[in-house]
Amino acid sequence: MSEQGTERAVLDYFNSSREDENPFRSLTTLFENVAGQSVPYADSYDVEDEVYSKEALRVILDQMVSDGLLETKMGERDYEASYCLTDQGVYEASGFDQLAVGTPANSLVTEDGVPIVTESGDFIIVGDVPEADIRHAAITVNSAEWTGLTKTIVDARNARVVSSLINKALDSLPGAHADNFKTMQAAAYLKAARELVDAPEPPSEEIWRLISRAADIIGLAGLFFTIFSQAFK
């Protein structure tokens, strides 16, 4: 496993354990779940692999800290470093480069990049509710209205307004009462959108795509639509 492959494996591991309440993972835990998967017998294997010890993995993890992907803290009892994703790490772990190619920018999509659309053309975004209550708890957003909103061109004339609205959307995230990872993930999408808004030539399509994914992940599509649509009336 190359250093780049190890970094990807670390991000994937954190991504797969996002439901856990404690976001930190010790060096030993990461070694067992990342390096240990490719090196079954860490003390006696004889294969070509760059990650052959905890020390080698620690060097890579510390580099990820320097790159802003992870933050670290020292354990109080075992004196071993633990790591967790930063917002940038969540951004990378969420696979922004894996966003569905060809998916319309005006669509609200699942975390797998699949649009959720009713037969009548309404996008359905389901919040964090018991499965039995899904039919009654779904929030619907009219796709025609959302399409009109997402066709708004973001440029120098309205960039400051859009950036301010993204800040409002960020402030609304705690109200979703979602788990910590989903909140961090949605925040990462919104912050990425805000960075694009500040670009010399804001890519409107990608900005609305990121906002749409954040709305879907956190289950606040209706609120997001209200925030952004009222400002452009």
Coordinates of C-alpha atoms in Angstrom, one line a residue, residues 54-161:
K54 CA 2.8 1.8 13.9
E55 CA 5.7 4.2 13.6
A56 CA 5.4 4.3 9.8
L57 CA 1.6 4.8 10.0
R58 CA 2.2 7.5 12.7
V59 CA 4.4 9.4 10.2
I60 CA 1.7 9.4 7.6
L61 CA -1.0 10.4 10.1
D62 CA 1.1 13.3 11.3
Q63 CA 1.6 14.4 7.7
M64 CA -2.2 14.3 7.4
V65 CA -2.4 16.5 10.4
S66 CA 0.0 19.0 8.8
D67 CA -2.1 18.9 5.6
G68 CA -5.2 19.8 7.6
L69 CA -7.0 16.5 7.1
L70 CA -6.8 15.3 10.7
E71 CA -6.5 16.8 14.2
T72 CA -4.7 15.0 17.0
K73 CA -4.7 14.8 20.8
M74 CA -2.7 12.8 23.3
G75 CA -4.5 10.1 25.3
E76 CA -4.7 10.9 29.0
R77 CA -4.0 7.3 30.2
D78 CA -2.1 5.4 27.4
Y79 CA -0.1 8.4 26.2
E80 CA -0.9 7.4 22.6
A81 CA -2.0 9.9 20.0
S82 CA -5.5 9.8 18.8
Y83 CA -6.8 11.3 15.6
C84 CA -10.1 12.6 14.1
L85 CA -11.2 14.3 10.9
T86 CA -11.1 18.0 10.5
D87 CA -13.7 19.8 8.3
Q88 CA -11.2 19.5 5.4
G89 CA -10.8 15.8 6.2
V90 CA -14.6 15.4 6.1
Y91 CA -14.5 17.2 2.7
E92 CA -12.0 14.7 1.4
A93 CA -13.5 11.7 3.0
S94 CA -16.9 12.5 1.5
G95 CA -15.5 12.1 -1.9
F96 CA -16.2 15.4 -3.6
D97 CA -14.3 14.1 -6.7
Q98 CA -16.8 11.2 -6.8
L99 CA -19.9 13.4 -7.2
A100 CA -22.1 11.8 -9.8
V101 CA -21.1 13.0 -13.2
G102 CA -24.1 14.0 -15.3
T103 CA -26.4 14.5 -12.4
P104 CA -28.3 17.8 -13.0
A105 CA -26.9 20.5 -10.8
N106 CA -30.5 21.5 -9.8
S107 CA -31.3 18.1 -8.3
L108 CA -31.3 17.1 -4.7
V109 CA -29.4 13.8 -4.4
T110 CA -28.8 11.1 -1.9
E111 CA -25.3 10.6 -0.4
D112 CA -24.8 8.1 -3.3
G113 CA -25.5 10.8 -5.8
V114 CA -28.9 9.5 -6.8
P115 CA -31.7 12.1 -7.3
I116 CA -34.8 11.6 -5.1
V117 CA -37.8 12.5 -7.3
T118 CA -41.5 11.7 -7.1
E119 CA -43.5 10.8 -10.2
S120 CA -45.0 14.3 -10.1
G121 CA -41.5 15.8 -10.2
D122 CA -41.1 16.7 -6.5
F123 CA -37.8 16.0 -4.8
I124 CA -38.4 14.2 -1.5
I125 CA -35.9 14.7 1.3
V126 CA -36.4 12.6 4.4
G127 CA -35.1 13.7 7.7
D128 CA -33.8 11.6 10.5
V129 CA -37.0 9.9 11.5
P130 CA -38.1 6.3 12.3
E131 CA -38.6 4.2 9.2
A132 CA -42.3 3.7 10.0
D133 CA -42.9 7.5 10.0
I134 CA -41.1 8.2 6.8
R135 CA -44.2 8.7 4.7
H136 CA -45.6 11.3 7.1
A137 CA -42.3 13.1 7.8
A138 CA -41.0 13.6 4.3
I139 CA -40.3 17.2 3.3
T140 CA -41.1 17.9 -0.3
V141 CA -39.6 20.6 -2.4
N142 CA -41.2 21.4 -5.8
S143 CA -38.6 20.6 -8.4
A144 CA -39.6 23.4 -10.7
E145 CA -39.1 26.0 -8.0
W146 CA -35.8 24.5 -7.0
T147 CA -34.8 24.5 -10.7
G148 CA -35.5 28.2 -10.9
L149 CA -33.5 28.9 -7.8
T150 CA -30.5 26.9 -8.9
K151 CA -30.4 28.6 -12.3
T152 CA -29.5 31.8 -10.5
I153 CA -26.1 32.8 -11.7
V154 CA -23.7 33.6 -8.9
D155 CA -21.4 36.5 -9.9
A156 CA -19.7 39.5 -8.4
R157 CA -23.0 41.3 -8.1
N158 CA -24.7 38.8 -5.7
A159 CA -21.7 36.8 -4.4
R160 CA -21.7 38.6 -1.0
V161 CA -25.5 37.9 -0.6

